[in-house]
mmCIF file of C-alpha atoms in Angstrom:
data_model
loop_
_atom_site.group_PDB
_atom_site.id
_atom_site.type_symbol
_atom_site.label_atom_id
_atom_site.label_comp_id
_atom_site.label_asym_id
_atom_site.label_seq_id
_atom_site.Cartn_x
_atom_site.Cartn_y
_atom_site.Cartn_z
ATOM 1 C CA MET A 1 116.981 53.188 64.558
ATOM 2 C CA ASN A 2 120.214 52.042 66.125
ATOM 3 C CA SER A 3 118.684 48.839 67.009
ATOM 4 C CA SER A 4 117.403 48.083 63.458
ATOM 5 C CA LEU A 5 120.785 48.990 61.973
ATOM 6 C CA ARG A 6 122.553 46.761 64.522
ATOM 7 C CA LYS A 7 120.232 43.818 63.628
ATOM 8 C CA LEU A 8 120.852 44.423 59.912
ATOM 9 C CA GLN A 9 124.577 44.551 60.250
ATOM 10 C CA VAL A 10 124.522 41.299 62.321
ATOM 11 C CA ILE A 11 122.492 39.537 59.590
ATOM 12 C CA LEU A 12 124.729 40.837 56.799
ATOM 13 C CA ALA A 13 127.963 39.918 58.701
ATOM 14 C CA ASP A 14 126.601 36.412 59.420
ATOM 15 C CA ARG A 15 126.048 35.972 55.713
ATOM 16 C CA VAL A 16 129.718 36.898 54.988
ATOM 17 C CA ARG A 17 130.837 34.344 57.568
ATOM 18 C CA LEU A 18 128.484 31.678 56.066
ATOM 19 C CA LEU A 19 129.867 32.279 52.590
ATOM 20 C CA SER A 20 133.410 32.121 53.915
ATOM 21 C CA ARG A 21 132.606 28.697 55.357
ATOM 22 C CA GLN A 22 131.121 27.546 52.098
ATOM 23 C CA LEU A 23 134.398 28.379 50.403
ATOM 24 C CA ASP A 24 135.991 25.723 52.598
ATOM 25 C CA ASP A 25 134.446 22.957 50.502
ATOM 26 C CA VAL A 26 134.960 24.513 47.083
ATOM 27 C CA SER A 27 137.730 23.388 44.754
ATOM 28 C CA ASP A 28 136.362 24.844 41.481
ATOM 29 C CA PRO A 29 137.798 28.301 40.809
ATOM 30 C CA SER A 30 134.756 29.588 38.947
ATOM 31 C CA GLU A 31 132.460 28.493 41.798
ATOM 32 C CA ALA A 32 134.824 30.133 44.311
ATOM 33 C CA ARG A 33 134.662 33.414 42.303
ATOM 34 C CA LYS A 34 130.847 33.285 42.339
ATOM 35 C CA ILE A 35 130.922 32.931 46.113
ATOM 36 C CA LEU A 36 133.479 35.666 46.411
ATOM 37 C CA ASP A 37 131.351 38.027 44.327
ATOM 38 C CA GLU A 38 128.338 37.377 46.524
ATOM 39 C CA MET A 39 130.482 37.852 49.642
ATOM 40 C CA GLN A 40 131.801 41.075 48.311
ATOM 41 C CA GLU A 41 128.211 42.477 47.872
ATOM 42 C CA PHE A 42 127.299 41.433 51.420
ATOM 43 C CA ASN A 43 130.553 42.766 52.849
ATOM 44 C CA HIS A 44 129.971 46.100 50.995
ATOM 45 C CA ARG A 45 126.611 46.352 52.745
ATOM 46 C CA VAL A 46 128.066 45.412 56.124
ATOM 47 C CA THR A 47 130.450 48.427 55.686
ATOM 48 C CA LEU A 48 127.612 50.723 54.556
ATOM 49 C CA VAL A 49 125.287 49.740 57.406
ATOM 50 C CA GLY A 50 128.207 49.911 59.895
ATOM 51 C CA GLY A 51 128.928 53.494 58.676
ATOM 52 C CA LEU A 52 125.300 54.481 59.102
ATOM 53 C CA LEU A 53 125.263 52.909 62.592
ATOM 54 C CA PHE A 54 128.404 54.807 63.522
ATOM 55 C CA ARG A 55 126.785 58.008 62.240
ATOM 56 C CA GLN A 56 123.674 57.542 64.343
ATOM 57 C CA GLN A 57 125.788 56.630 67.393
ATOM 58 C CA SER A 58 127.952 59.712 66.890
ATOM 59 C CA GLN A 59 124.787 61.826 66.935
ATOM 60 C CA ASP A 60 123.960 60.275 70.295
ATOM 61 C CA LEU A 61 127.492 60.896 71.401
ATOM 62 C CA ASP A 62 127.213 64.564 70.456
ATOM 63 C CA ASN A 63 124.145 64.888 72.696
ATOM 64 C CA LYS A 64 125.952 63.165 75.633
ATOM 65 C CA VAL A 65 129.018 65.349 75.248
ATOM 66 C CA GLU A 66 126.900 68.451 75.861
ATOM 67 C CA ALA A 67 126.670 67.470 79.545
ATOM 68 C CA VAL A 68 130.450 67.197 79.770
ATOM 69 C CA ARG A 69 130.737 70.712 78.134
ATOM 70 C CA ARG A 70 128.312 72.020 80.938
ATOM 71 C CA ALA A 71 130.510 70.268 83.523
ATOM 72 C CA LYS A 72 133.621 71.969 82.140
ATOM 73 C CA SER A 73 131.909 75.354 82.489
ATOM 74 C CA LYS A 74 131.222 74.505 86.152
ATOM 75 C CA VAL A 75 134.910 73.649 86.683
ATOM 76 C CA ASP A 76 135.810 77.023 85.065
ATOM 77 C CA ARG A 77 133.448 78.795 87.494
ATOM 78 C CA ALA A 78 134.892 76.773 90.405
ATOM 79 C CA ILE A 79 138.496 77.888 89.403
ATOM 80 C CA LYS A 80 137.251 81.475 89.462
ATOM 81 C CA ASN A 81 135.659 80.945 92.909
ATOM 82 C CA ILE A 82 138.927 79.495 94.250
ATOM 83 C CA ALA A 83 140.714 82.669 93.178
ATOM 84 C CA ASP A 84 137.995 84.559 95.017
ATOM 85 C CA LEU A 85 138.668 82.389 98.089
ATOM 86 C CA ALA A 86 142.294 83.538 98.051
ATOM 87 C CA ASN A 87 141.038 87.148 97.880
ATOM 88 C CA MET A 88 138.650 86.321 100.764
ATOM 89 C CA LEU A 89 141.547 85.153 102.867
ATOM 90 C CA GLN A 90 143.135 88.573 102.356
ATOM 91 C CA THR A 91 139.905 90.276 103.535
ATOM 92 C CA ILE A 92 139.846 88.061 106.632
ATOM 93 C CA SER A 93 143.423 88.988 107.354
ATOM 94 C CA ASP A 94 142.467 92.735 106.938
ATOM 95 C CA PHE A 95 139.612 92.227 109.294
ATOM 96 C CA LEU A 96 141.749 90.430 111.919
ATOM 97 C CA ALA A 97 144.304 93.207 111.774
ATOM 98 C CA LEU A 98 141.520 95.744 112.477
ATOM 99 C CA VAL A 99 140.335 93.597 115.440
ATOM 100 C CA ASP A 100 143.842 93.521 116.902
ATOM 101 C CA GLU A 101 144.116 97.255 116.561
ATOM 102 C CA ALA A 102 140.733 97.662 118.229
ATOM 103 C CA ILE A 103 141.913 95.362 121.100
ATOM 104 C CA ASP A 104 145.116 97.386 121.451
ATOM 105 C CA LEU A 105 143.067 100.564 121.615
ATOM 106 C CA ALA A 106 140.742 99.037 124.170
ATOM 107 C CA LYS A 107 143.734 98.122 126.363
ATOM 108 C CA THR A 108 144.927 101.729 126.442
ATOM 109 C CA LEU A 109 141.508 102.959 127.679
ATOM 110 C CA MET B 1 160.005 93.121 123.357
ATOM 111 C CA LYS B 2 157.632 95.211 121.193
ATOM 112 C CA LYS B 3 158.770 93.154 118.128
ATOM 113 C CA SER B 4 158.111 89.920 119.930
ATOM 114 C CA ILE B 5 154.557 90.945 120.794
ATOM 115 C CA GLN B 6 154.017 91.952 117.149
ATOM 116 C CA ASP B 7 155.354 88.537 115.946
ATOM 117 C CA MET B 8 153.094 86.848 118.361
ATOM 118 C CA ARG B 9 150.151 88.893 117.061
ATOM 119 C CA LEU B 10 151.039 87.812 113.480
ATOM 120 C CA THR B 11 151.280 84.230 114.541
ATOM 121 C CA HIS B 12 147.854 84.436 116.363
ATOM 122 C CA ARG B 13 146.416 85.991 113.158
ATOM 123 C CA CYS B 14 147.775 83.121 111.140
ATOM 124 C CA LEU B 15 146.310 80.620 113.583
ATOM 125 C CA ARG B 16 142.900 82.305 113.528
ATOM 126 C CA LEU B 17 143.053 82.442 109.764
ATOM 127 C CA CYS B 18 143.820 78.732 109.758
ATOM 128 C CA VAL B 19 140.959 77.844 112.089
ATOM 129 C CA ILE B 20 138.416 79.905 110.123
ATOM 130 C CA THR B 21 139.378 78.496 106.759
ATOM 131 C CA LEU B 22 139.870 74.990 108.000
ATOM 132 C CA LEU B 23 136.331 75.225 109.311
ATOM 133 C CA LEU B 24 135.350 76.332 105.799
ATOM 134 C CA VAL B 25 137.157 73.546 103.914
ATOM 135 C CA GLY B 26 136.594 71.031 106.678
ATOM 136 C CA GLY B 27 138.103 67.532 106.776
ATOM 137 C CA CYS B 28 136.083 66.338 103.721
ATOM 138 C CA THR B 29 137.378 63.959 101.081
ATOM 139 C CA THR B 30 139.005 65.740 98.163
ATOM 140 C CA ALA B 31 139.841 64.895 94.544
ATOM 141 C CA PRO B 32 143.466 63.532 94.512
ATOM 142 C CA PRO B 33 145.372 65.785 92.101
ATOM 143 C CA GLU B 34 147.555 62.849 90.947
ATOM 144 C CA SER B 35 144.431 60.841 89.961
ATOM 145 C CA VAL B 36 142.995 63.789 88.026
ATOM 146 C CA ALA B 37 146.366 64.187 86.248
ATOM 147 C CA LYS B 38 146.273 60.504 85.351
ATOM 148 C CA PHE B 39 142.797 60.757 83.950
ATOM 149 C CA ARG B 40 143.962 63.595 81.729
ATOM 150 C CA GLN B 41 147.011 61.591 80.691
ATOM 151 C CA GLY B 42 144.885 58.510 79.877
ATOM 152 C CA LEU B 43 142.558 60.641 77.763
ATOM 153 C CA ALA B 44 145.525 61.978 75.737
ATOM 154 C CA LEU B 45 146.754 58.441 75.110
ATOM 155 C CA VAL B 46 143.287 57.150 74.046
ATOM 156 C CA ASN B 47 142.705 60.336 71.855
ATOM 157 C CA THR B 48 145.850 59.758 69.805
ATOM 158 C CA ASP B 49 145.241 56.049 69.475
ATOM 159 C CA SER B 50 141.672 56.421 68.445
ATOM 160 C CA GLN B 51 142.448 58.952 65.719
ATOM 161 C CA ARG B 52 145.093 56.603 64.253
ATOM 162 C CA ILE B 53 142.739 53.599 64.349
ATOM 163 C CA LEU B 54 139.881 55.500 62.677
ATOM 164 C CA LEU B 55 142.111 56.643 59.872
ATOM 165 C CA GLU B 56 143.473 53.129 59.271
ATOM 166 C CA PHE B 57 139.936 51.794 59.347
ATOM 167 C CA ASN B 58 138.842 54.078 56.493
ATOM 168 C CA SER B 59 142.003 53.408 54.545
ATOM 169 C CA PHE B 60 141.464 49.597 54.786
ATOM 170 C CA VAL B 61 137.795 49.808 53.846
ATOM 171 C CA ARG B 62 138.607 52.041 50.844
ATOM 172 C CA ASP B 63 141.122 49.352 49.657
ATOM 173 C CA LEU B 64 138.345 46.730 49.579
ATOM 174 C CA GLN B 65 135.988 49.051 47.952
ATOM 175 C CA LEU B 66 138.438 49.479 45.087
ATOM 176 C CA ASP B 67 138.782 45.670 44.826
ATOM 177 C CA ARG B 68 135.010 45.531 44.341
ATOM 178 C CA ALA B 69 134.904 48.519 42.020
ATOM 179 C CA GLU B 70 137.094 46.620 39.542
ATOM 180 C CA LYS B 71 134.219 44.234 38.869
ATOM 181 C CA LEU B 72 131.445 46.811 38.640
ATOM 182 C CA LYS B 73 129.788 47.711 35.361
ATOM 183 C CA ASN B 74 129.261 51.363 36.387
ATOM 184 C CA LEU B 75 130.458 53.359 39.390
ATOM 185 C CA LYS B 76 128.153 55.084 41.909
ATOM 186 C CA GLU B 77 129.022 57.389 44.832
ATOM 187 C CA SER B 78 127.677 54.815 47.223
ATOM 188 C CA ASP B 79 130.257 52.233 45.905
ATOM 189 C CA LEU B 80 132.996 54.398 47.481
ATOM 190 C CA THR B 81 131.270 55.754 50.560
ATOM 191 C CA PRO B 82 133.925 56.166 53.281
ATOM 192 C CA GLY B 83 133.705 53.524 55.992
ATOM 193 C CA LEU B 84 133.156 56.326 58.577
ATOM 194 C CA ASP B 85 132.048 59.600 57.136
ATOM 195 C CA ALA B 86 133.902 62.822 57.953
ATOM 196 C CA GLU B 87 131.071 64.283 60.075
ATOM 197 C CA SER B 88 130.892 61.235 62.291
ATOM 198 C CA VAL B 89 134.692 61.103 62.772
ATOM 199 C CA SER B 90 134.582 64.863 63.520
ATOM 200 C CA ARG B 91 131.892 64.267 66.195
ATOM 201 C CA TRP B 92 134.127 61.530 67.679
ATOM 202 C CA ASN B 93 137.115 63.931 67.737
ATOM 203 C CA ALA B 94 134.900 66.783 69.199
ATOM 204 C CA ALA B 95 133.884 64.404 72.017
ATOM 205 C CA MET B 96 137.516 63.642 72.770
ATOM 206 C CA GLU B 97 138.368 67.261 72.683
ATOM 207 C CA ALA B 98 135.486 68.133 75.098
ATOM 208 C CA MET B 99 136.683 65.443 77.407
ATOM 209 C CA SER B 100 140.299 66.727 77.255
ATOM 210 C CA LEU B 101 139.163 70.263 78.005
ATOM 211 C CA TYR B 102 137.140 69.049 80.953
ATOM 212 C CA ALA B 103 140.040 66.951 82.325
ATOM 213 C CA SER B 104 142.429 69.880 81.859
ATOM 214 C CA ALA B 105 140.104 72.287 83.797
ATOM 215 C CA LEU B 106 139.584 69.654 86.510
ATOM 216 C CA ALA B 107 143.380 69.192 86.760
ATOM 217 C CA THR B 108 143.819 72.960 87.267
ATOM 218 C CA LEU B 109 141.101 72.966 89.923
ATOM 219 C CA ALA B 110 142.533 69.957 91.743
ATOM 220 C CA ALA B 111 146.041 71.553 91.818
ATOM 221 C CA PRO B 112 145.190 75.271 91.871
ATOM 222 C CA GLU B 113 148.783 76.174 92.866
ATOM 223 C CA GLY B 114 149.505 76.073 89.162
ATOM 224 C CA SER B 115 146.807 78.492 88.328
ATOM 225 C CA THR B 116 148.139 82.033 87.616
ATOM 226 C CA GLU B 117 145.019 83.725 88.942
ATOM 227 C CA VAL B 118 145.048 81.829 92.292
ATOM 228 C CA GLU B 119 148.895 82.096 92.484
ATOM 229 C CA GLU B 120 148.837 85.926 92.129
ATOM 230 C CA SER B 121 146.151 86.242 94.850
ATOM 231 C CA LEU B 122 148.164 84.013 97.169
ATOM 232 C CA LYS B 123 151.406 85.829 96.535
ATOM 233 C CA SER B 124 150.194 89.050 97.972
ATOM 234 C CA LEU B 125 148.430 87.338 100.913
ATOM 235 C CA GLY B 126 151.428 86.824 103.208
ATOM 236 C CA ALA B 127 152.831 90.282 102.443
ATOM 237 C CA ARG B 128 149.486 91.871 103.104
ATOM 238 C CA ILE B 129 149.142 90.362 106.578
ATOM 239 C CA VAL B 130 152.657 91.499 107.493
ATOM 240 C CA THR B 131 152.047 94.996 106.144
ATOM 241 C CA LEU B 132 149.153 95.266 108.569
ATOM 242 C CA GLY B 133 151.480 94.076 111.355
ATOM 243 C CA PRO B 134 154.716 95.677 112.563
ATOM 244 C CA PRO B 135 156.246 98.714 110.882
ATOM 245 C CA LYS B 136 158.976 98.135 108.249
ATOM 246 C CA ASP B 137 161.842 99.214 110.590
ATOM 247 C CA ALA B 138 160.947 96.382 112.900
ATOM 248 C CA ALA B 139 161.163 93.921 110.116
ATOM 249 C CA SER B 140 163.544 90.932 110.542
ATOM 250 C CA SER B 141 164.348 87.537 109.062
ATOM 251 C CA GLN B 142 161.721 86.105 111.338
ATOM 252 C CA GLU B 143 159.174 88.353 109.696
ATOM 253 C CA ASP B 144 160.100 87.011 106.277
ATOM 254 C CA GLU B 145 159.737 83.485 107.540
ATOM 255 C CA LEU B 146 156.370 84.374 108.944
ATOM 256 C CA THR B 147 155.298 85.909 105.599
ATOM 257 C CA GLN B 148 156.286 82.698 103.898
ATOM 258 C CA ALA B 149 154.503 80.650 106.440
ATOM 259 C CA VAL B 150 151.223 82.668 106.151
ATOM 260 C CA SER B 151 151.444 82.348 102.302
ATOM 261 C CA HIS B 152 152.062 78.637 102.653
ATOM 262 C CA ILE B 153 149.058 78.318 104.953
ATOM 263 C CA GLY B 154 146.997 80.191 102.376
ATOM 264 C CA GLU B 155 148.161 77.767 99.684
ATOM 265 C CA LEU B 156 147.184 74.793 101.831
ATOM 266 C CA ILE B 157 143.773 76.307 102.504
ATOM 267 C CA VAL B 158 143.080 77.258 98.887
ATOM 268 C CA GLY B 159 144.375 73.861 97.710
ATOM 269 C CA ALA B 160 142.159 71.904 100.074
ATOM 270 C CA ALA B 161 139.079 74.046 99.140
ATOM 271 C CA ALA B 162 139.916 73.556 95.452
ATOM 272 C CA ARG B 163 140.334 69.844 95.670
ATOM 273 C CA ARG B 164 137.138 69.513 97.632
ATOM 274 C CA LYS B 165 135.373 71.485 94.915
ATOM 275 C CA ALA B 166 137.062 69.385 92.177
ATOM 276 C CA LEU B 167 135.617 66.303 93.913
ATOM 277 C CA GLU B 168 132.235 67.854 94.045
ATOM 278 C CA VAL B 169 132.243 68.737 90.337
ATOM 279 C CA ALA B 170 133.703 65.363 89.370
ATOM 280 C CA ARG B 171 130.968 63.559 91.410
ATOM 281 C CA GLU B 172 128.342 65.598 89.677
ATOM 282 C CA ALA B 173 129.876 65.087 86.239
ATOM 283 C CA ASP B 174 130.625 61.406 86.654
ATOM 284 C CA PRO B 175 127.435 60.038 85.142
ATOM 285 C CA SER B 176 127.836 62.296 82.047
ATOM 286 C CA VAL B 177 131.546 61.444 81.694
ATOM 287 C CA ARG B 178 130.768 57.755 81.996
ATOM 288 C CA ALA B 179 127.920 58.067 79.484
ATOM 289 C CA VAL B 180 130.236 59.620 76.943
ATOM 290 C CA LEU B 181 133.015 57.065 77.398
ATOM 291 C CA LEU B 182 130.602 54.092 77.432
ATOM 292 C CA GLN B 183 128.959 55.420 74.258
ATOM 293 C CA MET B 184 132.375 55.517 72.555
ATOM 294 C CA ALA B 185 133.197 51.973 73.787
ATOM 295 C CA ASN B 186 129.765 50.942 72.475
ATOM 296 C CA MET B 187 130.572 52.371 69.072
ATOM 297 C CA ILE B 188 133.653 50.222 68.886
ATOM 298 C CA GLY B 189 131.579 47.138 69.689
ATOM 299 C CA SER B 190 131.953 44.470 72.309
ATOM 300 C CA ASP B 191 132.912 41.729 69.871
ATOM 301 C CA GLN B 192 133.058 40.878 66.130
ATOM 302 C CA VAL B 193 129.489 39.635 65.868
ATOM 303 C CA THR B 194 127.169 42.075 67.687
ATOM 304 C CA ALA B 195 127.476 45.172 65.385
ATOM 305 C CA GLY B 196 129.863 48.123 65.490
ATOM 306 C CA LEU B 197 133.326 48.887 64.202
ATOM 307 C CA ARG B 198 134.742 45.531 65.248
ATOM 308 C CA THR B 199 132.084 43.687 63.178
ATOM 309 C CA THR B 200 132.751 45.884 60.121
ATOM 310 C CA ILE B 201 136.535 45.453 60.247
ATOM 311 C CA TRP B 202 136.285 41.660 60.949
ATOM 312 C CA SER B 203 133.979 41.256 57.881
ATOM 313 C CA ASN B 204 136.298 43.323 55.671
ATOM 314 C CA TRP B 205 139.343 41.279 56.733
ATOM 315 C CA THR B 206 137.317 38.064 56.150
ATOM 316 C CA MET B 207 136.654 39.300 52.604
ATOM 317 C CA ARG B 208 140.305 40.158 52.052
ATOM 318 C CA ALA B 209 141.427 36.711 53.436
ATOM 319 C CA ASN B 210 138.994 34.905 51.143
ATOM 320 C CA GLU B 211 140.091 36.849 48.062
ATOM 321 C CA ILE B 212 143.616 35.547 48.727
ATOM 322 C CA ARG B 213 142.343 32.061 49.511
ATOM 323 C CA ALA B 214 140.464 31.885 46.176
ATOM 324 C CA GLU B 215 143.790 32.364 44.335
ATOM 325 C CA PHE B 216 144.837 28.998 45.790
ATOM 326 C CA LEU B 217 142.360 27.246 43.448
ATOM 327 C CA GLU B 218 143.648 28.985 40.330
ATOM 328 C CA PRO B 219 145.652 26.730 37.939
ATOM 329 C CA GLY B 220 149.420 27.254 38.403
ATOM 330 C CA ALA B 221 149.069 29.082 41.692
ATOM 331 C CA ASN B 222 152.122 29.191 44.028
ATOM 332 C CA LYS B 223 150.217 27.429 46.794
ATOM 333 C CA ARG B 224 152.813 27.941 49.382
ATOM 334 C CA GLN B 225 152.930 31.664 48.770
ATOM 335 C CA VAL B 226 149.118 31.956 48.683
ATOM 336 C CA ALA B 227 148.849 29.952 51.888
ATOM 337 C CA ALA B 228 151.425 32.309 53.610
ATOM 338 C CA MET B 229 149.480 35.402 52.413
ATOM 339 C CA TYR B 230 146.266 33.831 53.591
ATOM 340 C CA ALA B 231 147.754 33.178 57.007
ATOM 341 C CA MET B 232 148.938 36.772 57.153
ATOM 342 C CA ALA B 233 145.534 38.070 56.310
ATOM 343 C CA ILE B 234 143.973 35.967 59.053
ATOM 344 C CA GLU B 235 146.524 37.408 61.481
ATOM 345 C CA GLY B 236 145.826 40.863 60.283
ATOM 346 C CA ARG B 237 142.114 40.366 61.003
ATOM 347 C CA GLN B 238 143.020 39.291 64.541
ATOM 348 C CA THR B 239 145.400 42.120 65.009
ATOM 349 C CA SER B 240 142.933 44.754 63.909
ATOM 350 C CA ASP B 241 140.219 43.272 66.166
ATOM 351 C CA VAL B 242 142.631 43.290 69.153
ATOM 352 C CA ALA B 243 143.577 46.919 68.468
ATOM 353 C CA LEU B 244 139.878 47.914 68.525
ATOM 354 C CA SER B 245 139.211 45.790 71.514
ATOM 355 C CA ALA B 246 142.151 47.485 73.379
ATOM 356 C CA LEU B 247 140.738 50.871 72.531
ATOM 357 C CA ARG B 248 137.371 49.830 73.790
ATOM 358 C CA ARG B 249 138.965 48.477 77.038
ATOM 359 C CA ALA B 250 140.904 51.706 77.478
ATOM 360 C CA LEU B 251 137.694 53.801 77.142
ATOM 361 C CA LEU B 252 136.026 51.650 79.763
ATOM 362 C CA ASP B 253 139.027 51.972 82.019
ATOM 363 C CA LEU B 254 138.955 55.686 81.663
ATOM 364 C CA ALA B 255 135.320 55.710 82.746
ATOM 365 C CA ASP B 256 136.376 53.697 85.891
ATOM 366 C CA LEU B 257 139.310 56.097 86.453
ATOM 367 C CA HIS B 258 136.977 59.064 86.461
ATOM 368 C CA THR B 259 134.660 57.383 88.954
ATOM 369 C CA ALA B 260 137.689 56.733 91.138
ATOM 370 C CA VAL B 261 138.513 60.427 90.982
ATOM 371 C CA ALA B 262 134.927 61.346 91.738
ATOM 372 C CA GLN B 263 135.062 59.051 94.799
ATOM 373 C CA GLY B 264 138.364 60.512 95.955
ATOM 374 C CA ARG B 265 140.106 57.165 95.464
ATOM 375 C CA SER B 266 143.744 57.568 94.389
ATOM 376 C CA ALA B 267 144.925 54.037 94.930
ATOM 377 C CA ASP B 268 143.115 52.607 91.835
ATOM 378 C CA ALA B 269 144.289 55.414 89.548
ATOM 379 C CA SER B 270 147.905 54.177 89.138
ATOM 380 C CA ASP B 271 146.689 50.620 88.338
ATOM 381 C CA ILE B 272 144.167 51.899 85.815
ATOM 382 C CA ILE B 273 146.482 54.196 83.990
ATOM 383 C CA LEU B 274 149.054 51.466 83.767
ATOM 384 C CA SER B 275 146.486 49.112 82.312
ATOM 385 C CA ILE B 276 145.412 51.791 79.723
ATOM 386 C CA HIS B 277 149.012 52.377 78.803
ATOM 387 C CA LYS B 278 149.668 48.647 78.384
ATOM 388 C CA GLU B 279 146.535 48.156 76.275
ATOM 389 C CA ILE B 280 147.411 51.071 73.916
ATOM 390 C CA VAL B 281 151.070 50.117 73.574
ATOM 391 C CA TYR B 282 150.156 46.480 72.951
ATOM 392 C CA ALA B 283 147.673 47.307 70.220
ATOM 393 C CA LYS B 284 150.086 49.639 68.605
ATOM 394 C CA GLN B 285 152.860 47.082 68.623
ATOM 395 C CA LEU B 286 150.497 44.477 67.098
ATOM 396 C CA LEU B 287 149.479 46.842 64.317
ATOM 397 C CA GLU B 288 153.099 47.809 63.608
ATOM 398 C CA SER B 289 154.121 44.198 63.483
ATOM 399 C CA ALA B 290 151.243 43.294 61.207
ATOM 400 C CA ARG B 291 152.106 46.170 58.921
ATOM 401 C CA ALA B 292 155.741 45.056 58.769
ATOM 402 C CA SER B 293 154.639 41.456 57.961
ATOM 403 C CA GLU B 294 152.278 42.731 55.274
ATOM 404 C CA SER B 295 154.930 44.727 53.470
ATOM 405 C CA GLU B 296 157.342 41.812 53.710
ATOM 406 C CA GLY B 297 154.812 39.314 52.517
ATOM 407 C CA GLY B 298 153.419 41.651 49.806
ATOM 408 C CA VAL B 299 149.781 41.086 50.620
ATOM 409 C CA GLN B 300 147.814 43.201 48.099
#
């Protein structure tokens, strides 16, 4: 779908450019107006097709963004885990204190 | 003497704590917090710029649709369809928002010292170790220093672990982040001829320029004034294209910046963010100068 819209927009935009070049050789105002009218219709369609293409691409973008949203959830979980690590350090310090007390006790035996 | 033994015990406890946790966090590469912060900063720049460009795009397209409407026999909805519909623009903005939220969370993870939850856990760590050590009456200024030192070690350990985790998440997310940014760059278009926003805006400006040029042929036309207005329209076309091209370049640079973060490279980050900043500022200046010339020249 994207590929067809791309090709179509390229064809229409080429036509606008071609008509613009034709205008280079025109000196009659009525002939210029005719070319302008034709160019206006092609340009209108360039815009319409461009809008449709952007719409299609934005849907693809939406799908791709889902993976970034999942990554964000992972980061949130990691932040929680880091807070847990700080808590774990406390647990280790508690444990080491107990070990020291046990060593002290052993020395008195 | 007793106090000295207790201080030594605390010191030993700190050292053991260090050894254990350093083994946990290892000497691995970590995500440089400054690079993550720059990625976040770059996203904010691009986000603001892209919203402005999309709004201007629709406004310009509408102007030309009205020129065309003046010649129509009847008016249909399709004659005034917005260049970019609201739903598509909203998807673009939602993508930017999702990227900003991700970058913000990654920045918190890469610099966890700023996180309230982590900070609170760390605050009590040093005091807790000391509480388990000598009794209060044996407390001294040395003890306070030790408490601070333990807390600082905790911060270093947690910081290192967090940056390592940030790197891991960024590495895993890098293909997805790149896919989103490359898709956005693709939507802008690589040039004015191969489809995309740049092709649409180029075509519309060509139309506008030719409308002016045709006035040159009308009897009694002020040819000098028409020629000046035509020149301004040509410049306007170039300016709009450069602005879109700069936005595209910035999106591609952001993708590279994220990859640098994911690979733990901080050296590239400063260059990339500077480049993004220059691109956005340049595009903005061009558009502002074009707008100023347009209002002075009275291009309709």
